[in-house]
Coordinates of C-alpha atoms and ligand atoms in Angstrom, one line a residue:
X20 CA 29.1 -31.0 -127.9
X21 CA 29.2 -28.4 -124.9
X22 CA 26.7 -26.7 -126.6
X23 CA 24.3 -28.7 -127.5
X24 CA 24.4 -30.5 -123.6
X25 CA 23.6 -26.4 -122.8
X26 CA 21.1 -26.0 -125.1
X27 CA 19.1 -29.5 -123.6
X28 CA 19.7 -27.7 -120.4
X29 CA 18.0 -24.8 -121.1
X30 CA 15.4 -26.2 -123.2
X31 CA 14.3 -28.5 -119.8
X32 CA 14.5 -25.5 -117.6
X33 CA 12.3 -23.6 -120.1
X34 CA 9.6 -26.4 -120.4
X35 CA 9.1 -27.0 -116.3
X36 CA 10.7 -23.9 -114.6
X37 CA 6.9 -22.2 -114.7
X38 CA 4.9 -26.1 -113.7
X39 CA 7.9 -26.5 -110.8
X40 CA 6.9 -23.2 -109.3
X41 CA 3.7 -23.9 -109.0
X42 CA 4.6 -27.3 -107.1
X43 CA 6.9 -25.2 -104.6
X44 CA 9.9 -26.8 -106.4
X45 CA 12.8 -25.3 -108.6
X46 CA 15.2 -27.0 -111.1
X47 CA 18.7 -27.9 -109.0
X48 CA 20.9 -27.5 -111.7
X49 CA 20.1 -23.3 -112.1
X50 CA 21.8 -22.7 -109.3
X51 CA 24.1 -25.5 -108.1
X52 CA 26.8 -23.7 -108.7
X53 CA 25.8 -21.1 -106.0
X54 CA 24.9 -24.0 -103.9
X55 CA 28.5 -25.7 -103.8
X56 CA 31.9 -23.8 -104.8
X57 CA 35.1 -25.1 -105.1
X58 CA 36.7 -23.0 -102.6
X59 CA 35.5 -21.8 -99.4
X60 CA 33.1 -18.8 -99.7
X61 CA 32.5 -16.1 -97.2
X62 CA 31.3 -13.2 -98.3
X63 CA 33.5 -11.1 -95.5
X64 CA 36.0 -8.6 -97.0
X65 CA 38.8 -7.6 -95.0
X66 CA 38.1 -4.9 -93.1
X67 CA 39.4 -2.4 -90.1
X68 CA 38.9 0.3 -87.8
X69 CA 40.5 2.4 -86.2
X70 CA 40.7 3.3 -82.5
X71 CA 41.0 6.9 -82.3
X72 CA 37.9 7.4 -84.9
X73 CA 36.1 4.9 -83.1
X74 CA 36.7 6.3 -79.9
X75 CA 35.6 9.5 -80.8
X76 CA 32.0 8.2 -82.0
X77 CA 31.6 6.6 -79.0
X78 CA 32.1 9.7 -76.1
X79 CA 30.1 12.1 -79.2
X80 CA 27.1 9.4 -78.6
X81 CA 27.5 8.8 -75.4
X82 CA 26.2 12.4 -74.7
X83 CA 23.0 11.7 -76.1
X84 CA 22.2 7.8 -75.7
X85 CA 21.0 7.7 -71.7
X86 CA 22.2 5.2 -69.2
X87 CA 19.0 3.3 -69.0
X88 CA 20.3 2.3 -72.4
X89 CA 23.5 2.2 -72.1
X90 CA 23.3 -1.8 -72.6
X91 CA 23.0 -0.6 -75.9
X92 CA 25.7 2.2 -76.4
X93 CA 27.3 0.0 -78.7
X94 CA 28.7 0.9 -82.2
X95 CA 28.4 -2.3 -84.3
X96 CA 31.6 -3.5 -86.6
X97 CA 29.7 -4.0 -90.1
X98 CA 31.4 -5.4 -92.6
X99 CA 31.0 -4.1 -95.9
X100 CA 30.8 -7.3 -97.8
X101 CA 27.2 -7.9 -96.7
X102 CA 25.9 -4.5 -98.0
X103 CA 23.9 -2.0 -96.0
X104 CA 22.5 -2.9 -92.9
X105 CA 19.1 -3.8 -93.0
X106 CA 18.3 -7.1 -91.2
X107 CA 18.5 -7.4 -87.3
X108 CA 22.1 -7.4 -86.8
X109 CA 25.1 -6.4 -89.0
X110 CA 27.7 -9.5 -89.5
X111 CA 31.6 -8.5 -88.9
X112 CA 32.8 -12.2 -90.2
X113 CA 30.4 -14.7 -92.0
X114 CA 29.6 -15.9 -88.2
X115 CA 30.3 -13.6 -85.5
X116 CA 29.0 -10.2 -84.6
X117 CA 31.7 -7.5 -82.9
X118 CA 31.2 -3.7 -81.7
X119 CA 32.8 -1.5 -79.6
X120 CA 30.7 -0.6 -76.0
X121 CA 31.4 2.1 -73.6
X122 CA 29.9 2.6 -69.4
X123 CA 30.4 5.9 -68.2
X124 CA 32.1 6.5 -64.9
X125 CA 29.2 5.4 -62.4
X126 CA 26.8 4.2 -64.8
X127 CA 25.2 0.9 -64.8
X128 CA 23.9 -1.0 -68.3
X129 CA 21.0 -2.5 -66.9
X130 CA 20.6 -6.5 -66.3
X131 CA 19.5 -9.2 -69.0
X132 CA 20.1 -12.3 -69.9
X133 CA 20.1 -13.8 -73.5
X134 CA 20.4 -16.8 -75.8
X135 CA 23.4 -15.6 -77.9
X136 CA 26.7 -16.2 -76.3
X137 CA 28.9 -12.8 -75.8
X138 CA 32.2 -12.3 -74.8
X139 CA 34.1 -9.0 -74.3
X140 CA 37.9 -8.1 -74.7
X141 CA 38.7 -4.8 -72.3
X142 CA 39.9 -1.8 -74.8
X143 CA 40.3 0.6 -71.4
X144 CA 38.8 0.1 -67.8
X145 CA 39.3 2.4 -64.8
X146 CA 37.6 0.7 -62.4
X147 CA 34.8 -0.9 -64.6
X148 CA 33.2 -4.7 -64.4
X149 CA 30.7 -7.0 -65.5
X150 CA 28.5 -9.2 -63.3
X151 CA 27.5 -12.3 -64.2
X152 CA 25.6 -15.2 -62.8
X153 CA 26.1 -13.6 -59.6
X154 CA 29.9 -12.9 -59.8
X155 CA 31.0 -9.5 -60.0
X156 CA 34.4 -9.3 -61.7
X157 CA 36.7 -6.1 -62.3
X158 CA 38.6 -5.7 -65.3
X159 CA 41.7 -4.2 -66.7
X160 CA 43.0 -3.5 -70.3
X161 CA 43.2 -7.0 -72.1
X162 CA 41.1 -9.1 -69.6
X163 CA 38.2 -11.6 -70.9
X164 CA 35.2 -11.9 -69.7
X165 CA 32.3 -14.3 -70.4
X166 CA 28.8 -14.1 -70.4
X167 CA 27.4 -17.6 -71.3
X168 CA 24.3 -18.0 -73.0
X169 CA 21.5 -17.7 -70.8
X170 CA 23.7 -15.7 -67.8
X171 CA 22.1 -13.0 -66.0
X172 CA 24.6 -10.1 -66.7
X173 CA 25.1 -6.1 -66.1
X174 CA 27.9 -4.0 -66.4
X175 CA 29.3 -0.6 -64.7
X176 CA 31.7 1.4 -63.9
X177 CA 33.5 2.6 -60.4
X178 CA 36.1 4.4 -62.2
X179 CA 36.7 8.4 -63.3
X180 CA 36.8 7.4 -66.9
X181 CA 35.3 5.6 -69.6
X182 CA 35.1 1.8 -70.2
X183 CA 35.4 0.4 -73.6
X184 CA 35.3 -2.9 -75.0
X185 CA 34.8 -5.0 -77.6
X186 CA 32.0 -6.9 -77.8
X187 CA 31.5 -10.1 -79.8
X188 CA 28.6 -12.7 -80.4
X189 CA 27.5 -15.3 -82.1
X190 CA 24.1 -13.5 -83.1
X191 CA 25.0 -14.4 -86.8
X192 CA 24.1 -17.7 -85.9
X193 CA 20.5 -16.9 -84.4
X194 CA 19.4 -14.6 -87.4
X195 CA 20.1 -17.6 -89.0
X196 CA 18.4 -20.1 -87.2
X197 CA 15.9 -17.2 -85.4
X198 CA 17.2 -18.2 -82.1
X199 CA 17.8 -15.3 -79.9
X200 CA 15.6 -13.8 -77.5
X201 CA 16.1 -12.1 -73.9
X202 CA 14.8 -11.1 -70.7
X203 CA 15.5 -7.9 -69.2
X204 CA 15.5 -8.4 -64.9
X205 CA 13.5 -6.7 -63.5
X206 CA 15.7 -4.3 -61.3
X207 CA 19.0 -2.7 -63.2
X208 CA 21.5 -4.9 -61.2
X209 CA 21.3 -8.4 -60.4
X210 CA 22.7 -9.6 -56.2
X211 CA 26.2 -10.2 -56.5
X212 CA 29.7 -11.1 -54.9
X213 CA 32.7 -9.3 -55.9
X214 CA 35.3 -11.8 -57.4
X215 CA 39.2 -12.6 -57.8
X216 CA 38.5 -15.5 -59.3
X217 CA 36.1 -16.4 -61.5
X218 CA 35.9 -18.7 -64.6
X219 CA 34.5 -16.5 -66.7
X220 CA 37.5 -13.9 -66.6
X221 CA 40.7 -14.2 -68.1
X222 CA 43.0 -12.0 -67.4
X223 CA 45.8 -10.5 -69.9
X224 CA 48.3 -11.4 -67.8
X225 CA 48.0 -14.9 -67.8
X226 CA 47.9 -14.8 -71.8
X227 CA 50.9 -12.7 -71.7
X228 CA 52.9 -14.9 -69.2
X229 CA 51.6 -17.7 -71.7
X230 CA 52.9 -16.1 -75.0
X231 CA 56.1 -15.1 -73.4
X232 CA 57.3 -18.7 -71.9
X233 CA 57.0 -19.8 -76.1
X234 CA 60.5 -18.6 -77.6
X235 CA 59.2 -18.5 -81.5
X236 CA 58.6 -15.2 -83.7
X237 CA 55.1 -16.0 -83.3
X238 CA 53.2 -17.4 -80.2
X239 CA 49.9 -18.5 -79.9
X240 CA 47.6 -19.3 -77.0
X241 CA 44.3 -20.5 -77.0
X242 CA 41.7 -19.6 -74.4
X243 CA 40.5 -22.4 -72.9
X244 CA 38.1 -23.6 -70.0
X245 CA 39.2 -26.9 -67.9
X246 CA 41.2 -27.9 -71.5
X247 CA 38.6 -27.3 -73.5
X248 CA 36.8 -24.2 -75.5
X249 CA 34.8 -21.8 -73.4
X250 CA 31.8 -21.7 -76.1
X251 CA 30.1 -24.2 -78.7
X252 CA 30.3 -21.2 -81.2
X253 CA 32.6 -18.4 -80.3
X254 CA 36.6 -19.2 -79.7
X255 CA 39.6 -16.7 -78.4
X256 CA 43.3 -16.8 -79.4
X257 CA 46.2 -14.4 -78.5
X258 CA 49.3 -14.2 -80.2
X259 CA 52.5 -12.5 -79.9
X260 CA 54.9 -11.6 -82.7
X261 CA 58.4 -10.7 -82.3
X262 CA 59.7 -6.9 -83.0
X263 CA 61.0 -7.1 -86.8
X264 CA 59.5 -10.6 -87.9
X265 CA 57.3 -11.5 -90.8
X266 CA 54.7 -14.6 -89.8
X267 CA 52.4 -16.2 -92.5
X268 CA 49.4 -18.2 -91.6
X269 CA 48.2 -21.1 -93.2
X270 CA 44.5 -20.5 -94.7
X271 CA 41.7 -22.2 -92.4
X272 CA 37.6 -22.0 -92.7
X273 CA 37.7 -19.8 -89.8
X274 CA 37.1 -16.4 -88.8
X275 CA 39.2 -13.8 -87.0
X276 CA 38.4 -10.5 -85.6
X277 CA 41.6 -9.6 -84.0
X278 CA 41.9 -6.8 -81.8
X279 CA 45.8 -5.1 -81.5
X280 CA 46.5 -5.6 -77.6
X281 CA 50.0 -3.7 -78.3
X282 CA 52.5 -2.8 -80.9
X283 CA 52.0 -1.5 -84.4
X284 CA 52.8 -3.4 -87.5
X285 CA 51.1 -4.7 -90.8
X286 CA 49.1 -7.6 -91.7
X287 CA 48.5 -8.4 -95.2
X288 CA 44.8 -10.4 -96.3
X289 CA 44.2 -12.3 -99.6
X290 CA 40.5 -13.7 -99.0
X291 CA 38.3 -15.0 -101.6
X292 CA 36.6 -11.7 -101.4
X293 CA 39.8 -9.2 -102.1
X294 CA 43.1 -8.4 -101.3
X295 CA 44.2 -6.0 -98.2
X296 CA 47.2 -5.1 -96.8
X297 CA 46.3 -2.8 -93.4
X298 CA 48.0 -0.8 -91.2
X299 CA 47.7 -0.7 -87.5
X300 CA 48.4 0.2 -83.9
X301 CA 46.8 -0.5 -80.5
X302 CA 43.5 -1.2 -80.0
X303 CA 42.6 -1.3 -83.6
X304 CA 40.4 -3.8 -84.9
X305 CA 40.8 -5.9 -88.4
X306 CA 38.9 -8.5 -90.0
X307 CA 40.4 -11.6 -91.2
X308 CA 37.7 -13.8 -93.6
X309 CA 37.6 -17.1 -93.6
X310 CA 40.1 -18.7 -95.7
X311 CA 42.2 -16.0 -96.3
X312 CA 46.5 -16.1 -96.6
X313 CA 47.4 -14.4 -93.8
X314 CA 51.0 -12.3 -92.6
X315 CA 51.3 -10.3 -90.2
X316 CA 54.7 -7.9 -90.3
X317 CA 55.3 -6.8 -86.4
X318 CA 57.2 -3.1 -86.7
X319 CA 61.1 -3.0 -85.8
X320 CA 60.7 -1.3 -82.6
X321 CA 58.4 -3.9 -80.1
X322 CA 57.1 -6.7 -80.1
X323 CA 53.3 -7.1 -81.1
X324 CA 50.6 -8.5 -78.5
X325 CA 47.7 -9.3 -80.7
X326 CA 44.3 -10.5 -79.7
X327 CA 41.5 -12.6 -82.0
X328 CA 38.2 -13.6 -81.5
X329 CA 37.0 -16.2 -83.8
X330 CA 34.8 -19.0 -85.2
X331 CA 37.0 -22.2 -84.3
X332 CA 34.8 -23.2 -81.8
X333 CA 31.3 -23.4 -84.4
X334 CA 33.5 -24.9 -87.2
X335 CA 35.4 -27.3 -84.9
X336 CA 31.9 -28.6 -83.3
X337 CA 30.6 -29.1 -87.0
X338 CA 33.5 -30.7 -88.1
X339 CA 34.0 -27.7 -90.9
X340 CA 37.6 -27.1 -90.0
X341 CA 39.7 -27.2 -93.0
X342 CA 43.6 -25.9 -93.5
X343 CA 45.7 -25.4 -96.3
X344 CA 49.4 -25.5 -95.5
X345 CA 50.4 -25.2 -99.1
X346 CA 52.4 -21.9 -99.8
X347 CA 50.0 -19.1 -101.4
Ligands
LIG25 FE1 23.9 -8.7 -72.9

């Protein structure tokens, strides 16, 4: 019987597939099963990289890519499961973009503004900062800062060493829906007021104050703005793990790019898209796809500070956000 339903199938698809592309139209049932899957389906595979490689790429092109560009010294974070970059912008989850971005001791990256929504999580900071909508904020290993969507912003650096960062937006979004676009000011730097207190900074402190008041092998803290999230797209979480514990997540349609804020341990990934079990230390970055079983193993001797930048903010405000508590 299942064969003969297939062979009406294909005998309809024969007779109007060549008339329905004339009409701009196309037979649903050819590729429904693309359309809607059973499970969640990014096409993300877990994915890291590692600090001191990274690092190393950076100060080789920071030799040659000028200051006057320096708003673009970035090296993206592409993740393989999307092939070979080619379009406008690499993706490092299904949603969010992520690269790492260094100043140079008195540089500045020139001023802009843009649609996409970035925020940055401090790798290492002398005296570096970012300015934005007027307020000039310094920051130190582990802080946050914002720059909201349509911000005037520029970054430098009043140290004796390089500041590195990790950047992340929601540029995925805009290649999507052809968004993005900026304006670069007209002078490098924008007027500004330095800053102690601004609500586009976070600093690690605070988080780790947070995490450390929770008495649980794994604590979790949400970055937040007056109780709510600081972006409609991109969301921030920090988490600490104690020395010697094992944590497992439940699987959720969000993203995670987490960045390791201290410690070393292991974190084992089963996405849709393949199973990883990575190794890592400070400042590494992994990639955790959506709707993947997560554990993290902290190492016996500390205890493990780890940073994420995700999607829970875009899939909370579309009402995508599913979990799965069953065991794997
Ligand atoms: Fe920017």
């Amino acid at each position: 019987m299942a064969t003969s339903i297939e062979t009406c199938v294909e005998e309809a698809t024969t007779r109007i597939m060549d008339q329905c592309k004339e009409k701009n139209s196309w037979p649903m049932w050819t590729v429904n099963d693309k359309i809607s899957k059973l499970v969640p389906n990014p096409r993300a595979v877990p994915t890291s990289w590692k600090w001191d490689e990274m690092k190393k790429l950076m100060l080789e092109s920071a030799k040659y890519v000028p200051e006057e560009m320096a708003e673009r010294r970035a090296l993206m974070m592409v993740n393989p499961g999307f092939g070979e970059v080619t379009g406008p912008s690499p993706y490092t989850t299904d949603t969010i973009y992520a690269g790492f971005q260094m100043v140079l001791p008195g540089e500045t990256a020139p001023a802009h503004r843009h649609i996409a929504f970035a925020v940055r999580f401090i790798q290492e900071s002398g005296n570096g900062f970012t300015s934005v909508a007027g307020q000039k904020i310094y920051l130190q290993q582990g802080d946050l800062v914002l720059t909201p969507s349509w911000e005037w912003h520029y970054h430098g650096n009043d140290g004796k060493e390089p500041t590195v960062w990790v950047d992340c937006l929601d540029i995925p979004l805009h290649v999507y829906a052809r968004t993005n676009f900026l304006e670069p000011y007209p002078t490098a730097k924008v007027p500004d007021l330095v800053t102690n207190d601004s609500p586009f900074h976070f600093a690690w402190s605070k988080t780790q104050q947070a995490l450390d008041s929770q008495d649980t092998p794994r604590a979790v803290y949400h970055y937040l703005s007056n109780g709510s999230p600081f972006s409609k797209t991109i969301g921030a979480q920090a988490e600490r793990i104690l020395k010697g514990h094992s944590v497992s997540v439940a699987r959720e349609t969000v993203s995670f790019i987490y960045v390791v804020r201290r410690g070393q341990g292991k974190t084992t990934i089963r996405a849709p898209t393949g199973e990883a079990t990575i190794e890592w230390k400070e400042k590494d970055v992994f990639v955790v796809p959506a709707w993947s079983w997560v554990t993290h193993e902290a190492s016996e001797s500390d205890d493990v500070y780890l940073f994420a930048l995700t999607d829970r903010s875009l899939v909370d405000n579309l009402g995508l956000g599913r979990i799965d508590y069953s065991k794997p």
